[in-house]
Short mmCIF file of C-alpha atoms in Angstrom, two decimals:
data_model
loop_
_atom_site.label_atom_id
_atom_site.label_comp_id
_atom_site.label_asym_id
_atom_site.label_seq_id
_atom_site.Cartn_x
_atom_site.Cartn_y
_atom_site.Cartn_z
CA ASP A 17 -6.19 3.70 -18.59
CA ALA A 18 -2.20 5.55 -17.30
CA MET A 19 -2.59 1.93 -14.45
CA VAL A 20 -0.10 -0.13 -12.43
CA ILE A 21 -0.05 -3.53 -14.15
CA GLN A 22 1.09 -6.78 -12.22
CA ASN A 23 2.28 -9.77 -14.09
CA PRO A 24 1.01 -13.12 -13.26
CA ARG A 25 -1.94 -12.19 -11.08
CA TYR A 26 -1.46 -15.97 -9.73
CA GLN A 27 1.95 -17.17 -9.51
CA VAL A 28 2.70 -21.47 -8.55
CA THR A 29 7.04 -22.18 -7.92
CA GLN A 30 8.47 -25.13 -6.29
CA PHE A 31 10.07 -24.42 -2.68
CA GLY A 32 13.46 -23.85 -3.90
CA LYS A 33 13.04 -23.26 -7.80
CA PRO A 34 13.90 -18.97 -9.11
CA VAL A 35 10.61 -17.09 -9.95
CA THR A 36 10.01 -13.71 -11.16
CA LEU A 37 7.07 -10.96 -10.91
CA SER A 38 6.65 -8.08 -13.07
CA CYS A 39 5.25 -5.08 -13.31
CA SER A 40 5.07 -2.13 -15.68
CA GLN A 41 3.76 1.36 -15.14
CA THR A 42 2.13 3.66 -17.92
CA LEU A 43 2.25 7.06 -15.70
CA ASN A 44 6.23 7.51 -16.21
CA HIS A 45 6.56 8.47 -12.73
CA ASN A 46 10.06 8.48 -10.71
CA VAL A 47 9.48 5.62 -7.76
CA MET A 48 8.72 1.78 -8.33
CA TYR A 49 8.40 0.06 -5.04
CA TRP A 50 7.78 -3.46 -4.47
CA TYR A 51 5.93 -4.76 -1.28
CA GLN A 52 5.24 -8.28 0.63
CA GLN A 53 1.66 -8.71 2.22
CA LYS A 54 0.90 -12.07 4.00
CA SER A 55 -2.52 -12.80 5.10
CA SER A 56 -4.64 -9.36 7.63
CA GLN A 57 -0.50 -7.77 7.61
CA ALA A 58 -0.02 -4.36 6.58
CA PRO A 59 1.78 -4.00 3.79
CA LYS A 60 5.57 -4.77 3.77
CA LEU A 61 8.53 -2.45 2.09
CA LEU A 62 10.43 -4.51 0.37
CA PHE A 63 12.28 -2.06 -1.81
CA HIS A 64 12.29 1.25 -4.05
CA TYR A 65 13.89 2.45 -7.08
CA TYR A 66 14.03 6.08 -7.32
CA ASP A 67 15.52 6.10 -11.27
CA LYS A 68 17.51 3.85 -11.17
CA ASP A 69 18.59 4.71 -7.05
CA PHE A 70 18.62 1.66 -5.69
CA ASN A 71 17.37 1.58 -2.19
CA ASN A 72 16.96 -1.66 0.08
CA GLU A 73 14.97 -1.42 3.61
CA ALA A 74 17.14 -3.16 6.14
CA ASP A 75 15.56 -6.39 6.55
CA THR A 76 14.48 -7.94 3.50
CA PRO A 77 16.27 -10.69 2.93
CA ASP A 78 18.77 -11.23 0.53
CA ASN A 79 16.77 -13.78 -0.77
CA PHE A 80 14.70 -10.74 -2.50
CA GLN A 81 16.45 -9.00 -5.66
CA SER A 82 15.18 -5.94 -8.04
CA ARG A 83 15.16 -5.43 -11.50
CA ARG A 84 14.78 -1.65 -12.83
CA PRO A 85 15.59 -1.57 -16.16
CA ASN A 86 14.00 1.27 -17.26
CA THR A 87 11.63 3.38 -16.79
CA SER A 88 8.24 1.76 -17.20
CA PHE A 89 9.64 -2.20 -16.03
CA CYS A 90 10.37 -3.32 -12.65
CA PHE A 91 11.19 -6.47 -11.64
CA LEU A 92 11.03 -8.34 -8.23
CA ASP A 93 13.34 -11.72 -8.28
CA ILE A 94 12.79 -14.54 -5.53
CA ARG A 95 16.06 -16.74 -5.89
CA SER A 96 14.97 -19.72 -3.16
CA PRO A 97 11.58 -18.96 -2.43
CA GLY A 98 11.02 -20.93 1.09
CA LEU A 99 7.17 -21.40 2.43
CA GLY A 100 7.74 -18.67 4.02
CA ASP A 101 7.88 -16.51 0.95
CA ALA A 102 4.19 -16.97 -0.06
CA ALA A 103 2.17 -13.69 0.69
CA MET A 104 0.70 -11.28 -2.53
CA TYR A 105 3.20 -9.05 -3.56
CA LEU A 106 2.10 -5.37 -4.17
CA CYS A 107 3.97 -2.84 -6.84
CA ALA A 108 3.45 1.00 -6.83
CA THR A 109 4.65 3.96 -8.75
CA SER A 110 4.83 7.42 -7.44
CA ARG A 111 6.22 10.44 -8.84
CA ARG A 112 8.51 11.67 -5.80
CA LEU A 113 7.37 15.30 -4.75
CA THR A 114 9.06 18.45 -2.95
CA SER A 115 9.80 17.86 0.26
CA GLY A 116 6.46 18.06 2.36
CA SER A 117 4.04 18.34 0.15
CA GLY A 118 3.54 14.53 -0.12
CA TYR A 119 2.50 11.83 -3.67
CA THR A 120 0.35 9.70 -3.00
CA GLN A 121 1.22 6.02 -4.45
CA TYR A 122 -0.66 4.02 -7.04
CA PHE A 123 -0.49 -0.12 -6.29
CA GLY A 124 -1.27 -2.78 -9.01
CA PRO A 125 -3.54 -5.56 -8.42
CA GLY A 126 -0.60 -7.72 -7.03
CA THR A 127 0.54 -10.91 -7.68
CA ARG A 128 -0.46 -13.99 -4.88
CA LEU A 129 2.21 -16.26 -5.25
CA THR A 130 2.32 -20.22 -3.17
CA VAL A 131 5.04 -22.23 -2.59
CA LEU A 132 5.04 -25.77 -3.13
CA LYS B 14 3.69 0.27 19.98
CA ASN B 15 3.21 0.78 16.37
CA GLU B 16 3.71 4.67 14.95
CA VAL B 17 0.69 4.04 12.74
CA GLU B 18 -3.07 2.85 14.82
CA GLN B 19 -5.78 2.22 13.81
CA SER B 20 -9.42 1.33 15.41
CA PRO B 21 -10.74 -1.00 15.63
CA GLN B 22 -9.29 -2.91 14.36
CA ASN B 23 -12.65 -5.41 12.46
CA LEU B 24 -16.31 -3.15 12.66
CA THR B 25 -19.72 -5.15 11.31
CA ALA B 26 -22.62 -2.32 10.18
CA GLN B 27 -25.77 -2.14 9.00
CA GLU B 28 -26.49 -0.92 4.77
CA GLY B 29 -27.51 2.68 5.59
CA GLU B 30 -25.13 3.61 8.83
CA PHE B 31 -22.88 6.19 9.23
CA ILE B 32 -18.39 4.43 9.78
CA THR B 33 -16.17 5.93 10.89
CA ILE B 34 -12.50 4.38 11.51
CA ASN B 35 -9.84 6.39 13.27
CA CYS B 36 -6.32 6.82 13.41
CA SER B 37 -3.33 8.45 14.49
CA TYR B 38 0.40 8.46 14.26
CA SER B 39 2.97 9.52 16.14
CA VAL B 40 5.84 10.63 13.75
CA GLY B 41 6.71 13.35 11.88
CA ILE B 42 4.14 13.46 8.44
CA SER B 43 4.24 14.79 4.99
CA ALA B 44 1.16 13.07 4.16
CA LEU B 45 -1.87 11.12 5.39
CA HIS B 46 -3.12 8.01 2.89
CA TRP B 47 -6.21 6.50 3.67
CA LEU B 48 -6.70 3.41 1.23
CA GLN B 49 -9.63 0.54 0.64
CA GLN B 50 -7.76 -3.26 -0.69
CA HIS B 51 -10.62 -5.61 -0.83
CA PRO B 52 -10.19 -9.33 -0.44
CA GLY B 53 -7.50 -10.84 -2.85
CA GLY B 54 -7.15 -7.19 -4.41
CA GLY B 55 -4.77 -4.89 -4.89
CA ILE B 56 -5.05 -1.09 -3.12
CA VAL B 57 -6.37 1.62 -4.14
CA SER B 58 -5.75 4.54 -3.29
CA LEU B 59 -8.81 6.55 -1.53
CA PHE B 60 -7.11 9.53 -0.58
CA MET B 61 -3.63 11.77 0.67
CA LEU B 62 -4.14 14.90 3.38
CA SER B 63 -2.41 16.97 4.56
CA SER B 64 -4.51 19.10 6.41
CA GLY B 65 -8.51 19.64 6.55
CA LYS B 66 -10.42 17.82 5.49
CA LYS B 67 -11.63 15.72 1.75
CA LYS B 68 -14.48 14.25 0.41
CA HIS B 69 -15.16 12.05 -2.36
CA GLY B 70 -18.43 10.56 -3.19
CA ARG B 71 -19.51 8.79 -0.05
CA LEU B 72 -16.46 8.79 2.18
CA ILE B 73 -14.87 11.97 4.15
CA ALA B 74 -11.16 12.09 5.33
CA THR B 75 -10.46 14.21 7.90
CA ILE B 76 -7.04 14.99 9.55
CA ASN B 77 -5.81 17.15 13.03
CA ILE B 78 -2.37 17.63 12.06
CA GLN B 79 -1.64 18.99 15.93
CA GLU B 80 -3.35 16.07 16.95
CA LYS B 81 -2.47 13.41 14.90
CA HIS B 82 -5.55 12.04 15.03
CA SER B 83 -7.38 11.32 10.61
CA SER B 84 -11.14 9.51 10.74
CA LEU B 85 -12.57 7.80 7.89
CA HIS B 86 -16.25 8.52 6.75
CA ILE B 87 -18.58 6.57 4.61
CA THR B 88 -21.59 6.82 4.75
CA ALA B 89 -25.38 5.29 3.91
CA SER B 90 -22.33 2.30 3.97
CA HIS B 91 -22.62 -0.34 1.16
CA PRO B 92 -22.13 -3.88 0.25
CA ARG B 93 -19.98 -2.85 -1.54
CA ASP B 94 -17.72 0.14 0.52
CA SER B 95 -17.00 -3.83 2.71
CA ALA B 96 -13.48 -4.21 2.73
CA VAL B 97 -10.16 -3.48 4.68
CA TYR B 98 -9.02 0.39 4.92
CA ILE B 99 -5.82 1.35 5.72
CA CYS B 100 -4.08 4.55 6.54
CA ALA B 101 -0.18 5.23 5.76
CA VAL B 102 2.11 8.02 6.49
CA SER B 103 4.43 9.54 4.60
CA ARG B 104 7.51 10.13 6.60
CA ASN B 105 8.55 14.54 5.85
CA TYR B 106 11.97 13.66 6.34
CA GLY B 107 14.64 13.36 3.41
CA GLY B 108 15.47 10.00 2.38
CA SER B 109 13.36 7.88 3.04
CA GLN B 110 11.05 10.58 1.81
CA GLY B 111 8.02 8.48 -0.27
CA ASN B 112 7.72 5.99 2.37
CA LEU B 113 4.81 4.44 3.68
CA ILE B 114 4.22 3.58 7.10
CA PHE B 115 0.88 1.56 7.77
CA GLY B 116 -1.57 0.94 10.10
CA LYS B 117 -2.77 -2.77 10.50
CA GLY B 118 -5.70 -1.94 8.16
CA THR B 119 -10.07 -1.71 9.36
CA LYS B 120 -11.39 -4.57 8.43
CA LEU B 121 -15.16 -3.54 7.35
CA SER B 122 -17.53 -5.35 6.56
CA VAL B 123 -21.83 -4.25 5.02
CA LYS B 124 -24.05 -5.92 6.02
CA PRO B 125 -27.62 -6.21 3.53
#
C-alpha cells in the first residue's frame, strides 16, 4: 500500500547529541512536511519542501534542519537536542493542487523523541 | 484568538450516542480537514471539505462557508472512536498554500 513511513518510531537521545529522523513516502507527492507535536498540543509546522524548494517557518529554531535528497525521502536533523525538543515528530505529504481546490495531507505514524 | 477554534475540548459519551464536534475559523480557506489521532499514534485524515457535506461510514462532516463553521458527527458511537479529533484549515492564498492551521483538538472518550 502507498504510505508514509517514519523511522524510527521511538528515538532516545542524550542532551546535545545530534539525532536524525527519517521519513519516506511511496505516494510520489511533491510536498513533504515536518511537524512537531508536544503533549496535548496541536501539531506545529517546522518546515516543508515543495519538490526541492525548502520553506522554513519563521519561528523554527536553527537547531532544526531538514534534507530532501529525492522525492521519496526527507530527513529531520536536530543538531543539539534540548529537553524542550522532546516531542512527537510527524511527517506528512501532499500533492500540491491549484489554489482553491485544497488537497489532503497524508501523515506518517510519527517518531516519539525522548531527550535524556 | 486562535484562527481555528474547536468545541468542546473534551467529550465523554456512552456507546451508541450521537456525537457532534464543532469547528469555527476566522480566515479565508481553500479547504477544511478533519483529522483523527489515536493515543500515541499518527494522524489519519478523515475528510477534506470545501463545501456541503461528506459521509464515510458512521462519520459525517458538514461545512457552512458563509458562517465559517464545520461540524463532525459520529453516529452510533463506539469505544474504538475514542481519539483526538482535530479540525484544520488550509488557507486560500499562494506562497504558504497547503500549510495547515490546526485547532487544538477535541478529545473524545466513548465508554462501553
